[in-house]
Amino acid sequence: LKFLSPDVDPPVPWHRVIGSSGAISSRGPGTQGAQRQMDALLAEGVEVTVGQTGDMRVDFRQWGWFPEVETIVNNQEAVAQDVPEGDEPRNE
């Protein structure tokens, strides 16, 4: 998300912003934000797994967005995105 211009159109829907580990962040005790995010992702067909401790995760190998460097523009300059070796983007 930090690589996107604030003027990106259309804007990125809030529920598609997920931590770099693939975990859906808790919004704190007594809130339903993580559950709402999981529900919105599931409604779009994105698989979300729930671990034994209740943690919700998205498998970035299947559902991650890894655009070509040339397609990410921030302040009119191409920005390089570090992708760990062996984690090349999948074209699906």
Rosetta silent file (secondary structure, phi, psi, omega in degrees, C-alpha in Angstrom):
SEQUENCE: LKFLSPDVDPPVPWHRVIGSSGAISSRGPGTQGAQRQMDALLAEGVEVTVGQTGDMRVDFRQWGWFPEVETIVNNQEAVAQDVPEGDEPRNE
SCORE:     score description
SCORE:     0.000 S_00000001
   1 L     0.000  -33.607 -178.297    0.000    0.000    0.000 S_00000001
   2 L   -66.276  -15.458  179.813    2.863    2.370    0.718 S_00000001
   3 L   -87.731   -9.438 -178.030    3.849    2.165   -2.954 S_00000001
   4 L   -89.516  142.348  174.634    0.513    3.455   -4.204 S_00000001
   5 L   -68.324  144.420  176.141   -0.181    7.091   -4.852 S_00000001
   6 L   -64.871  -13.603 -179.639   -2.947    8.529   -2.651 S_00000001
   7 L   -93.832    7.569 -177.448   -4.573    9.588   -5.931 S_00000001
   8 L   -57.117  136.453 -177.363   -4.913    6.023   -7.246 S_00000001
   9 L  -133.329  119.997    3.957   -8.255    5.590   -8.980 S_00000001
  10 L   -78.814  157.414  179.459  -10.159    3.533   -8.099 S_00000001
  11 L   -66.924  155.966  178.783   -8.956    3.470   -4.486 S_00000001
  12 L   -75.333  124.827  178.774   -7.932    0.168   -2.927 S_00000001
  13 L   -60.644  139.781 -175.384  -10.829   -1.207   -0.849 S_00000001
  14 H   -54.486  -36.978 -173.472   -9.934   -1.287    2.871 S_00000001
  15 H   -74.237  -10.744  177.503  -10.609   -5.009    3.211 S_00000001
  16 H   -89.662   -2.033  179.007   -7.926   -5.879    0.640 S_00000001
  17 L   -90.881  114.401 -173.993   -5.144   -4.394    2.767 S_00000001
  18 L  -128.810  146.870  179.062   -3.532   -7.291    4.637 S_00000001
  19 L   -57.710  154.930 -175.731   -0.320   -7.490    6.678 S_00000001
  20 L   -61.601  -18.893  177.820    2.840   -8.629    4.885 S_00000001
  21 L   -85.113   -7.068 -176.716    2.689  -11.991    6.685 S_00000001
  22 L    92.971   -1.057 -178.027   -0.766  -12.642    5.236 S_00000001
  23 E   -85.144  139.796  172.290   -2.424  -12.179    8.627 S_00000001
  24 L   -83.666  123.983 -174.903   -5.595  -10.172    9.038 S_00000001
  25 L   -74.409  139.636  173.418   -4.917   -7.778   11.899 S_00000001
  26 L   -68.314  145.096  177.924   -7.057   -7.746   14.997 S_00000001
  27 L   -98.517   12.034  179.314   -8.773   -4.430   15.554 S_00000001
  28 L   106.018  161.610 -179.097   -8.585   -4.841   19.326 S_00000001
  29 L   -60.240  139.050  175.846  -10.669   -6.587   21.965 S_00000001
  30 L    80.985    3.778  178.856  -14.412   -6.319   21.547 S_00000001
  31 L  -108.310  159.649 -179.693  -14.309   -5.276   17.894 S_00000001
  32 L  -113.824   16.305 -176.576  -15.457   -7.223   14.843 S_00000001
  33 H   -58.667  -44.510 -179.542  -13.161   -5.560   12.270 S_00000001
  34 H   -65.124  -40.811  177.935  -11.095   -8.663   11.539 S_00000001
  35 H   -64.786  -41.887  178.115  -14.221  -10.771   11.125 S_00000001
  36 H   -62.642  -39.653  178.810  -15.765   -8.133    8.819 S_00000001
  37 H   -65.439  -44.393  178.134  -12.566   -8.106    6.742 S_00000001
  38 H   -60.972  -44.219 -179.994  -12.567  -11.894    6.490 S_00000001
  39 H   -60.560  -41.764 -179.973  -16.250  -11.882    5.490 S_00000001
  40 H   -66.099  -40.477  178.257  -15.608   -9.274    2.762 S_00000001
  41 H   -66.173  -44.087  178.722  -12.660  -11.272    1.379 S_00000001
  42 H   -60.320  -38.107  179.293  -14.663  -14.507    1.422 S_00000001
  43 H   -63.634  -26.100  177.249  -17.483  -12.732   -0.450 S_00000001
  44 L   -89.018   -1.388  179.515  -14.954  -11.953   -3.209 S_00000001
  45 L    91.709    7.374  178.810  -13.870  -15.596   -3.349 S_00000001
  46 L   -81.274  130.620  178.625  -10.561  -15.146   -1.495 S_00000001
  47 L   -77.816  131.103  176.739   -9.701  -18.107    0.722 S_00000001
  48 L  -124.395  128.581  177.717   -9.066  -17.229    4.347 S_00000001
  49 E  -102.701  147.686  177.439   -7.811  -19.842    6.789 S_00000001
  50 E  -115.860  121.591 -178.184   -8.418  -19.689   10.519 S_00000001
  51 L   -80.572  177.542 -178.507   -5.695  -21.182   12.721 S_00000001
  52 L   -61.747  -27.776 -179.954   -6.008  -22.955   16.047 S_00000001
  53 L   -93.042    5.304  178.817   -5.506  -19.679   17.897 S_00000001
  54 L    90.240    0.601  178.945   -8.160  -17.916   15.819 S_00000001
  55 L   -68.540  139.703 -178.303   -5.683  -16.082   13.619 S_00000001
  56 E  -107.903  131.174 -175.761   -7.015  -15.372   10.116 S_00000001
  57 E  -136.319  151.366  173.901   -4.640  -15.631    7.161 S_00000001
  58 L  -117.220  132.973  179.528   -4.562  -15.245    3.400 S_00000001
  59 L   -80.166  106.235 -178.640   -2.044  -17.294    1.391 S_00000001
  60 H   -67.155  -21.286  176.535   -0.111  -14.702   -0.606 S_00000001
  61 H   -63.751  -30.521  178.425    1.314  -17.404   -2.859 S_00000001
  62 H   -97.889  -39.477 -170.158   -2.195  -17.798   -4.208 S_00000001
  63 H  -113.387    0.387 -177.768   -3.847  -14.444   -3.520 S_00000001
  64 L   -71.195  156.518  177.378   -0.968  -11.951   -3.280 S_00000001
  65 L  -109.838  113.118 -179.133   -0.543   -8.992   -5.629 S_00000001
  66 L  -128.328   78.498 -176.103    2.968   -8.746   -7.001 S_00000001
  67 L   -70.725  161.044  173.428    2.848   -6.302   -9.923 S_00000001
  68 L   -64.342  147.559 -177.235    5.703   -5.643  -12.299 S_00000001
  69 H   -54.016  -40.202 -176.276    7.920   -2.812  -11.066 S_00000001
  70 H   -64.834  -18.654 -177.125    6.928   -0.643  -14.040 S_00000001
  71 H   -89.724   -7.706  179.039    3.262   -0.763  -13.013 S_00000001
  72 L   -99.836  117.276 -178.251    3.783    0.778   -9.593 S_00000001
  73 E  -122.861  128.781  179.050    3.986    4.535   -9.831 S_00000001
  74 E  -134.181  119.605 -177.876    4.495    6.822   -6.869 S_00000001
  75 L    55.991   40.624  175.225    4.976   10.547   -7.370 S_00000001
  76 L    68.342   13.536  177.848    5.427    9.974  -11.117 S_00000001
  77 E  -123.736  141.277  175.432    8.445    7.666  -10.600 S_00000001
  78 E   -67.799  137.484 -178.552    8.613    3.889  -10.923 S_00000001
  79 L  -116.911  131.065  178.529    9.226    2.329   -7.517 S_00000001
  80 L   -79.388  140.550  176.582   10.994   -1.001   -7.064 S_00000001
  81 L  -114.873  128.367  179.381    9.323   -3.544   -4.816 S_00000001
  82 L   -75.929  122.672  174.357   11.484   -6.094   -3.046 S_00000001
  83 L  -119.646  120.401 -178.560   10.276   -9.624   -3.700 S_00000001
  84 L   -54.854  141.737  178.846   12.291  -12.307   -1.885 S_00000001
  85 L   -54.606  133.218 -178.826   14.201  -14.634   -4.206 S_00000001
  86 L    92.246   -8.956  179.439   12.088  -17.643   -5.070 S_00000001
  87 L  -108.848   40.120 -178.073    8.839  -15.741   -4.456 S_00000001
  88 L   -60.796  150.275 -179.548    8.375  -14.525   -8.005 S_00000001
  89 L   -61.749  149.379  176.809    4.866  -13.371   -8.902 S_00000001
  90 L  -103.871  134.498  176.143    2.407  -15.871  -10.286 S_00000001
  91 L   -96.378  107.089 -179.052    0.367  -14.976  -13.331 S_00000001
  92 L  -117.746    0.000    0.000   -3.096  -16.388  -12.822 S_00000001
